[in-house]
Coordinates of N, CA and C in Angstrom, one line a residue:
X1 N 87.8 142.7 82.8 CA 87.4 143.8 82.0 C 85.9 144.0 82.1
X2 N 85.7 145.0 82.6 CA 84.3 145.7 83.0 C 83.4 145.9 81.1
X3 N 82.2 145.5 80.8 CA 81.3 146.0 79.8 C 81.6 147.5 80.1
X4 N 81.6 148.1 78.6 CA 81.4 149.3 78.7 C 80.2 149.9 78.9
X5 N 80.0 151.2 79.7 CA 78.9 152.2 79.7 C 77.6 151.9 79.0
X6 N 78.1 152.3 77.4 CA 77.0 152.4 76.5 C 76.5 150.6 76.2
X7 N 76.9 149.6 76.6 CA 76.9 148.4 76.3 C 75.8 147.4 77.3
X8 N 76.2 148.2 79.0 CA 75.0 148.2 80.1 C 74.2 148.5 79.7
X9 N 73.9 149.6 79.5 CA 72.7 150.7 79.3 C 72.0 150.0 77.8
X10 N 72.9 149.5 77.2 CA 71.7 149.1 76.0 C 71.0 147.8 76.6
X11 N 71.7 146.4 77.2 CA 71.5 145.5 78.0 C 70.6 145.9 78.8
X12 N 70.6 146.4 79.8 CA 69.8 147.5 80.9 C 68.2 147.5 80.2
X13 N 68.3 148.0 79.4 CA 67.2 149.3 78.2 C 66.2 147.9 77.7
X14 N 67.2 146.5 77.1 CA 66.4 146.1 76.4 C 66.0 145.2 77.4
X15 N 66.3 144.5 78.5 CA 65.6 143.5 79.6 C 64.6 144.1 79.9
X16 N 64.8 145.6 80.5 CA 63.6 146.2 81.4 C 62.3 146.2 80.2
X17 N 62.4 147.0 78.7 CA 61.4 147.1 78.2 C 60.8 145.4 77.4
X18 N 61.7 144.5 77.3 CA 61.0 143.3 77.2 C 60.1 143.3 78.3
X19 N 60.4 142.9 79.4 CA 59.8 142.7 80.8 C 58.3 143.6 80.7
X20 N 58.7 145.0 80.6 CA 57.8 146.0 80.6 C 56.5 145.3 79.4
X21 N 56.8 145.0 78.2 CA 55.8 144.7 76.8 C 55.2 144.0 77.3
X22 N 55.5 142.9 78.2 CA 54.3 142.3 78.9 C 53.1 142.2 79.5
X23 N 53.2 143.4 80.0 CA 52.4 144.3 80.2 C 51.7 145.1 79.9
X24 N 51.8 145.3 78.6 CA 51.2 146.3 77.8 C 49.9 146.3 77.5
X25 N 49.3 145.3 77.9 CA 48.1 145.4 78.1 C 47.0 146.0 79.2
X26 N 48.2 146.0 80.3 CA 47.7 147.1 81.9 C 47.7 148.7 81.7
X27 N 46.7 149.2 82.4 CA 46.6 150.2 83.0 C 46.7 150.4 84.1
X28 N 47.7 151.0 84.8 CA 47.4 150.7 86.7 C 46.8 152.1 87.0
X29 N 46.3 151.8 87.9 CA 45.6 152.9 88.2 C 46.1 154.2 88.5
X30 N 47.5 154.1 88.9 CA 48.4 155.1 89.0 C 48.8 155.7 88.0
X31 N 48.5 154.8 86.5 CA 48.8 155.8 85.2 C 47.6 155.8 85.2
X32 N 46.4 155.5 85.5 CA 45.1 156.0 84.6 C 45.4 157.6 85.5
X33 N 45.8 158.1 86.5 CA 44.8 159.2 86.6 C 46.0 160.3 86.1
X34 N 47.3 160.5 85.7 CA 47.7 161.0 84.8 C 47.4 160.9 83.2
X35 N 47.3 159.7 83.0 CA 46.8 160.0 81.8 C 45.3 160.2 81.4
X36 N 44.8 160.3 82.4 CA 43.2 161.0 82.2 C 43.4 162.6 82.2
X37 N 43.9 162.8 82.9 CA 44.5 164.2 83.2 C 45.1 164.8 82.3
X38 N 46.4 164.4 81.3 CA 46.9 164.6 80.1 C 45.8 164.5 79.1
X39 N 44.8 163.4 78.7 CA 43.9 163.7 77.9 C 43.0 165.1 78.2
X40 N 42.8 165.1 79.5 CA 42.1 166.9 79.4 C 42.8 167.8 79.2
X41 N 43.9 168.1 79.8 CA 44.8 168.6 79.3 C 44.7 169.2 77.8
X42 N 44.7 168.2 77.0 CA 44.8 168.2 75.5 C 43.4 168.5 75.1
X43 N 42.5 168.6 75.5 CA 41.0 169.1 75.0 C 40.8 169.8 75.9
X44 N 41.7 170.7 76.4 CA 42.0 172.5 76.7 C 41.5 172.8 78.6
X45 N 41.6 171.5 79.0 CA 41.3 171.5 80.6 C 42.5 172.3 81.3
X46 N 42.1 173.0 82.5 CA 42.9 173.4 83.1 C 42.7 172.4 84.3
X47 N 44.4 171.9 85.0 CA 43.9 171.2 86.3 C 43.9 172.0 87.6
X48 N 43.1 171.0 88.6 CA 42.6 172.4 89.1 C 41.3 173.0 89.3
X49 N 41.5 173.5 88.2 CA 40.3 174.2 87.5 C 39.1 173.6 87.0
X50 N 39.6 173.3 86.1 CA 38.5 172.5 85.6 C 38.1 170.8 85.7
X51 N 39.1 169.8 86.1 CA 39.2 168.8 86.3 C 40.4 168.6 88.0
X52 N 39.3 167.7 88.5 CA 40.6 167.0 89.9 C 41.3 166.1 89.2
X53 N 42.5 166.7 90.2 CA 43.8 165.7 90.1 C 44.6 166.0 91.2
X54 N 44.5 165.2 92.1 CA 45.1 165.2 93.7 C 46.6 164.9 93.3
X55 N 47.0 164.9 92.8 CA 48.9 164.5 92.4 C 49.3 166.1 91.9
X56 N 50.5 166.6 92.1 CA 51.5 167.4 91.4 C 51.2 167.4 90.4
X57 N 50.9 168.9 89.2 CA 51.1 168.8 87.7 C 51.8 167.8 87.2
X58 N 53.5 167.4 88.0 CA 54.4 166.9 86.9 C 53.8 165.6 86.0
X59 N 53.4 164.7 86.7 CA 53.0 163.6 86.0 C 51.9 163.5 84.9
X60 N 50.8 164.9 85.0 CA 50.0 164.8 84.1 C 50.7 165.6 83.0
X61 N 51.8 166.2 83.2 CA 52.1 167.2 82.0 C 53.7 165.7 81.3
X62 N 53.9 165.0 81.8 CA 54.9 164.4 81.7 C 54.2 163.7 80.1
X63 N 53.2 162.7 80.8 CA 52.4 162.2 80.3 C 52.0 162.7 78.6
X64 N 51.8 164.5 78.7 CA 51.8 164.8 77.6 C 52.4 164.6 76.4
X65 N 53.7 164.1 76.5 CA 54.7 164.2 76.0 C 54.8 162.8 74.6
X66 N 53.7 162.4 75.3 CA 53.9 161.0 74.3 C 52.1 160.8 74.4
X67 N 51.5 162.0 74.8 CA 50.0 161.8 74.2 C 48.9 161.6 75.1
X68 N 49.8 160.9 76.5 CA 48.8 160.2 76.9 C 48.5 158.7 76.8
X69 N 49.3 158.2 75.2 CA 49.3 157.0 74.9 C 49.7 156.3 76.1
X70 N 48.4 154.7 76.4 CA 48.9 154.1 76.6 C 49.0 152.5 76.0
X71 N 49.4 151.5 76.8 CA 50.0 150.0 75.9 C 51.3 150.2 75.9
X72 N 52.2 149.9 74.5 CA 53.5 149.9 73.9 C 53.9 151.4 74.4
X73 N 53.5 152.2 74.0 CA 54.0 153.7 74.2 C 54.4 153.9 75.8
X74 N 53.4 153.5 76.7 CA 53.6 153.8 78.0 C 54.7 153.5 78.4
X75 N 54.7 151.8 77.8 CA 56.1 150.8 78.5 C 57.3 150.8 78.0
X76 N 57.4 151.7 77.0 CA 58.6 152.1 76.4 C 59.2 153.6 77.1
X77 N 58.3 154.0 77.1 CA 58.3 155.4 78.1 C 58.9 154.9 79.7
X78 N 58.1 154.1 80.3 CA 58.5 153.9 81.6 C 60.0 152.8 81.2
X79 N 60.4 152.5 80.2 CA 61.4 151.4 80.4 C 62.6 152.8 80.2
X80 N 62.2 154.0 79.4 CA 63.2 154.5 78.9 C 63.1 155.2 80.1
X81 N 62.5 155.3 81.1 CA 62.8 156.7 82.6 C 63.4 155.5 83.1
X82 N 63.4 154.2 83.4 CA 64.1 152.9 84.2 C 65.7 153.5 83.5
X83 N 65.7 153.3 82.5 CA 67.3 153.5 81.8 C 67.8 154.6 82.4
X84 N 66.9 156.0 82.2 CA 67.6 156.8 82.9 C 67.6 157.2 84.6
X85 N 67.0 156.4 84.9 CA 66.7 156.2 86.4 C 68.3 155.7 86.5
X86 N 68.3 154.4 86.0 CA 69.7 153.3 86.4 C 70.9 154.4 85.9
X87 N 70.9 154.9 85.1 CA 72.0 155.8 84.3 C 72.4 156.7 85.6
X88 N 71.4 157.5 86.2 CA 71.6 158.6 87.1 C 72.4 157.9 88.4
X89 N 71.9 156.9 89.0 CA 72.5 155.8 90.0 C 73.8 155.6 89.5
X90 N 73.9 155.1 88.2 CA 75.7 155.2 87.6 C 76.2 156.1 87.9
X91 N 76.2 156.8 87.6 CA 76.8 158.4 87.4 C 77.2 158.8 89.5
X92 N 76.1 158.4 89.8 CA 76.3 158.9 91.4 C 77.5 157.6 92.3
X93 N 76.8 156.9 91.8 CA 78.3 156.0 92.4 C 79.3 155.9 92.0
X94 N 79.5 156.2 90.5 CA 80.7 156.2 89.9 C 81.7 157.4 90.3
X95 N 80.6 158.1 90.9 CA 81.6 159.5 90.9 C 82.1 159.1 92.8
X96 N 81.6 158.7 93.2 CA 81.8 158.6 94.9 C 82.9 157.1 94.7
X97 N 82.7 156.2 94.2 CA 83.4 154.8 94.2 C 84.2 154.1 93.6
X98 N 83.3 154.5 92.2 CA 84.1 153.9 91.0 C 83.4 153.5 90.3
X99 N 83.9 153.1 89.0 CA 83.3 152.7 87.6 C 82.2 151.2 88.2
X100 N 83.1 150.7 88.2 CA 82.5 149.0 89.1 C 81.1 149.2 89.5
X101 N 81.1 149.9 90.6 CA 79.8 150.5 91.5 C 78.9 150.8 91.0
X102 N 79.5 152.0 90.4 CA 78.4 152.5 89.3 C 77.5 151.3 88.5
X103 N 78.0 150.3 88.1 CA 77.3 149.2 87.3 C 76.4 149.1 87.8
X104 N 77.2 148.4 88.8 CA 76.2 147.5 90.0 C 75.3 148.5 90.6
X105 N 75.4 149.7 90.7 CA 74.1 150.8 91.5 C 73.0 149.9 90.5
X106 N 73.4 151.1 88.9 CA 72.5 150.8 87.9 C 71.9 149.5 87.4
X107 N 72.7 148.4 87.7 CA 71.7 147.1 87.5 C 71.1 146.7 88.6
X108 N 71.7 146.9 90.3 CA 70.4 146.8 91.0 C 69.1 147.7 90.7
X109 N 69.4 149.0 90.8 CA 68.2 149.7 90.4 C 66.9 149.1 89.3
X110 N 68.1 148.9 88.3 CA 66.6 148.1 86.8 C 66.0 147.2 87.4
X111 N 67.1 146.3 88.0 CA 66.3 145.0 88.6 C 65.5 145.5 89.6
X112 N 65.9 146.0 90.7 CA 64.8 146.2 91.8 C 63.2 146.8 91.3
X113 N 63.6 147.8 90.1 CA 62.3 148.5 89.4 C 61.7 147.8 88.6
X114 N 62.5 146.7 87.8 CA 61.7 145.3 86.9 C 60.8 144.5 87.4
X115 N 61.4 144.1 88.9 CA 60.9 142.3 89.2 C 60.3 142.5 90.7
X116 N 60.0 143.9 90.7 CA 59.3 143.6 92.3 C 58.2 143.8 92.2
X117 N 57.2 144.1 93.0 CA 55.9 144.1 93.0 C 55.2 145.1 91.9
X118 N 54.5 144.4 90.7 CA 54.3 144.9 89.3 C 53.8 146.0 89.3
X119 N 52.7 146.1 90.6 CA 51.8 147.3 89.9 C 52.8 148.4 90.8
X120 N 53.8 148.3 91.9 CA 54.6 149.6 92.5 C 56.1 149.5 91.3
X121 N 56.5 148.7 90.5 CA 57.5 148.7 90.2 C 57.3 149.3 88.2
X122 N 56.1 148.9 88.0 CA 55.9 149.3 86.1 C 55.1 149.9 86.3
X123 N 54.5 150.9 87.2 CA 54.1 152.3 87.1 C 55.0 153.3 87.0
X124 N 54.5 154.0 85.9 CA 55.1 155.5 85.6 C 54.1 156.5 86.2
X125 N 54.2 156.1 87.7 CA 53.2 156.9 88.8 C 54.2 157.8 89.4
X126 N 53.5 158.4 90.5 CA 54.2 159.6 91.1 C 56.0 159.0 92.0
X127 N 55.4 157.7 92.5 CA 56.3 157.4 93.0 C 57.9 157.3 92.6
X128 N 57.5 156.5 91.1 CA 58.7 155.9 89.9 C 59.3 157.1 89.8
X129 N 58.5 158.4 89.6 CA 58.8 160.0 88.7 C 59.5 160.3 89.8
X130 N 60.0 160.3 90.8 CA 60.6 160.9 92.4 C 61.9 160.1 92.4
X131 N 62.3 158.9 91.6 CA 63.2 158.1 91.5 C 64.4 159.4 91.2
X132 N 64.8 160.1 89.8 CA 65.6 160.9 89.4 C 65.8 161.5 90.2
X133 N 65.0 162.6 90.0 CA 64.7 164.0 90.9 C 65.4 163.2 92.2
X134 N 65.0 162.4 93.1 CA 65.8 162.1 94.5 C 67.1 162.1 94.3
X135 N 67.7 161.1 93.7 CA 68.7 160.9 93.3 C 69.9 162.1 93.3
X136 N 69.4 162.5 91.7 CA 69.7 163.7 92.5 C 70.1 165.1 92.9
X137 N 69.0 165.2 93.6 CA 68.8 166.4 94.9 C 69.9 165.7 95.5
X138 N 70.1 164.2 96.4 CA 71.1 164.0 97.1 C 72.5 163.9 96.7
X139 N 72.5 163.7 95.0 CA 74.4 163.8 94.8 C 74.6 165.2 95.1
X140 N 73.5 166.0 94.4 CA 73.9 167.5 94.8 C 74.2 168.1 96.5
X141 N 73.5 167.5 97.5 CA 73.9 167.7 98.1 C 74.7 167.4 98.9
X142 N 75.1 166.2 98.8 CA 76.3 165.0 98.8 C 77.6 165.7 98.3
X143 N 77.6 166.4 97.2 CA 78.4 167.2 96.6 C 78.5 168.7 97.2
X144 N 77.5 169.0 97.8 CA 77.9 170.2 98.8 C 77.1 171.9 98.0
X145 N 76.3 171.1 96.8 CA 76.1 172.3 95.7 C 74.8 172.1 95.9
X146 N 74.4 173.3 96.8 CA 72.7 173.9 97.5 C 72.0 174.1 95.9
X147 N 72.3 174.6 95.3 CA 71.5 175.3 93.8 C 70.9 174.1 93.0
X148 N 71.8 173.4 92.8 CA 71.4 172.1 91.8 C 70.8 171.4 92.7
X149 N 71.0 171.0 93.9 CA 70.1 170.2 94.8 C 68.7 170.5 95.2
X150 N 68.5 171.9 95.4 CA 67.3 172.6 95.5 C 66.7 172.4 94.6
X151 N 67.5 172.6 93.2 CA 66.5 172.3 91.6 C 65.9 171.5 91.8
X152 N 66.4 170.5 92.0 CA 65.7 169.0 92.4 C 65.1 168.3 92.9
X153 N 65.5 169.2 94.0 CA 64.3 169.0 95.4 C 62.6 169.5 94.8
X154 N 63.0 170.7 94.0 CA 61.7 171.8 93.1 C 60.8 170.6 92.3
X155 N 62.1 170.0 91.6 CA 61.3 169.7 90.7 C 60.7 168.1 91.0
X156 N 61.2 168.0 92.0 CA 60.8 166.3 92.4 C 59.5 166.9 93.2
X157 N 59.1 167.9 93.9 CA 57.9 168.5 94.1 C 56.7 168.7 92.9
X158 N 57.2 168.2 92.0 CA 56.3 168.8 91.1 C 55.9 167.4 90.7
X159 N 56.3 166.5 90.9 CA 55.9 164.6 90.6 C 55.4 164.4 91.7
X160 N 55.7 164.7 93.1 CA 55.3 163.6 94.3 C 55.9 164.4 95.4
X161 N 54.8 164.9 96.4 CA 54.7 165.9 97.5 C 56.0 164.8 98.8
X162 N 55.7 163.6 98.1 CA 57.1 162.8 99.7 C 58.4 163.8 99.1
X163 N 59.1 164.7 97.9 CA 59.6 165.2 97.8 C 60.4 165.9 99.0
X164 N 58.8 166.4 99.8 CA 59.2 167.3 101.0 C 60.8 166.9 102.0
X165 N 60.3 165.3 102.4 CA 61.2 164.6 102.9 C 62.5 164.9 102.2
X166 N 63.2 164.6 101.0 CA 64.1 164.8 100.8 C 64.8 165.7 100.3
X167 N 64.1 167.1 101.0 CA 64.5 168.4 100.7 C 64.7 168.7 102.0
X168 N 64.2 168.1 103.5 CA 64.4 168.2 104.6 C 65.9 167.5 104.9
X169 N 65.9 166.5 103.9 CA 67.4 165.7 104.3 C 68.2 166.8 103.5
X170 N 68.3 167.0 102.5 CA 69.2 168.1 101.9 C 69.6 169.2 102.3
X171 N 68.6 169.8 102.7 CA 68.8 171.0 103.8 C 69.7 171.2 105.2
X172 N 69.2 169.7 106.1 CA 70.1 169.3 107.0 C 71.7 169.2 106.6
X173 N 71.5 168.2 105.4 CA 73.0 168.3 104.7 C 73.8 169.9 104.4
X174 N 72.9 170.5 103.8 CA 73.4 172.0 103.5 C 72.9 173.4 104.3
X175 N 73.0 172.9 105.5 CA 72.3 174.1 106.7 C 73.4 175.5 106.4
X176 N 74.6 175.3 105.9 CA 75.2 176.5 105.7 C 75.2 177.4 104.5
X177 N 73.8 176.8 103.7 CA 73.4 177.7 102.7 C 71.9 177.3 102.2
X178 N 71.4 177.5 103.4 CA 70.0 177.5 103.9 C 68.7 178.2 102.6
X179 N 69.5 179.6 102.9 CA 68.8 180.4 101.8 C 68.8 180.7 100.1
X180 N 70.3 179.6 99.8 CA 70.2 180.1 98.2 C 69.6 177.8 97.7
X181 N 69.5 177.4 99.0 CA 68.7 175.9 98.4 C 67.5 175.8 98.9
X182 N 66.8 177.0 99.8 CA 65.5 177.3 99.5 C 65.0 177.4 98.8
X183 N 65.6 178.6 97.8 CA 65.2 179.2 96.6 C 65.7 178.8 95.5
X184 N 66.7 178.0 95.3 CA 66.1 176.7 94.3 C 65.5 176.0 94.7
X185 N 64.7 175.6 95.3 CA 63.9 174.6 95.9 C 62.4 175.4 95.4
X186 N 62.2 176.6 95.1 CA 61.0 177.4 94.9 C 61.2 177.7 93.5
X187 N 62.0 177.4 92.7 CA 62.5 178.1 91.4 C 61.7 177.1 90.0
X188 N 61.6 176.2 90.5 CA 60.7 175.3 89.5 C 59.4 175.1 90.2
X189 N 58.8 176.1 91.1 CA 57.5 175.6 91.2 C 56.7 177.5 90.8

C-alpha cells in the first residue's frame, strides 16, 4: 500500500524546508540580485530603467511576493516552490505511468534539489524558477496541447532565457501547430 498524495507532499514539504533552515543564514548570490532588485522595485524603481538587472523580470517580481525577505522567509519560500516543483513531476508521471512513479518522480526531484550542490540546489535563482515552467511546457507538449505548452514556454521566459531551448524542443514536438504555440509562447511576455 502506497502513502497517500497529501501524506508525501507533507513528508516531502517538511525534509526539504528542515534542510533548507539551515541555511538560513546564506545569501547566494543568485538570490542577492533578485532580491536587490525586488527591494527597488518596492521604493518605485523601474528595471531596466532605472536599476540593472541582467535576468528576466520573473525572479525579481517573484521575489516581491514575500518582500524581498530574506533568512526564514526565503527558505520557506524556496522549500514551498521544491514542494510544488516535486508535486508537478507527480502529476506528470502519474499521468504517463502511474500513481507509483509519480512518487518516485517527486521524491527524486526534492532529493536531487535538497542534497546536491548547495549553492545550485537552495537557490531560488533563475535556474530553480525554470524547474515548473519546464516541466510543464513538456507535459503539455507530450500531451499534444500547443496552447498550454507555449504558456509555459512564455512564462518560463520570463525566469531564465535557457527557456529558449525548451520551446525549441516543444515546437519540434508540436510542428503541426507551429503558429497557435508561438503565440502562446508570446502571450505572457
Amino acid at each position: 500500500q502506497m502513502t497517500s498524495p497529501r501524506v508525501l507532499f507533507l513528508l516531502l514539504f517538511a525534509v526539504v524546508l528542515v534542510v533548507r533552515l539551515g541555511h538560513h543564514s546564506l545569501v547566494w548570490v543568485e538570490e542577492g540580485y533578485p532580491s536587490a532588485a525586488a527591494l527597488a522595485i518596492r521604493q518605485g524603481a523601474w528595471l531596466y530603467r532605472d536599476i540593472w538587472f541582467d535576468k528576466p523580470p520573473g525572479s525579481a517580481f517573484l521575489y516581491l511576493l514575500w518582500g524581498a525577505q530574506t533568512g526564514w522567509v526565503l527558505r520557506l519560500a524556496g522549500a514551498l516552490y521544491i514542494t510544488g516543483a516535486s508535486y508537478t513531476a507527480y502529476r506528470f508521471a502519474r499521468s504517463e505511468w502511474g500513481r507509483r512513479e509519480g512518487a518516485v518522480a517527486a521524491g527524486l526531484l526534492a532529493f536531487y534539489l535538497t542534497f546536491t550542490v548547495p549553492s545550485a540546489a537552495l537557490v531560488l535563482g533563475p535556474d530553480m524558477l525554470l524547474i515548473v515552467p519546464h516541466l510543464m511546457a513538456v507535459h503539455y507538449a507530450w500531451r499534444g496541447r500547443p496552447l498550454f505548452s507555449g504558456l509555459w514556454c512564455g512564462a518560463g521566459l520570463l525566469v531564465n532565457t535557457k527557456a529558449m531551448f525548451i520551446a525549441a524542443v516543444c515546437a519540434f514536438w508540436l510542428y503541426r501547430h507551429l503558429p497557435a504555440f508561438g503565440l502562446a509562447v508570446l502571450a505572457p511576455q
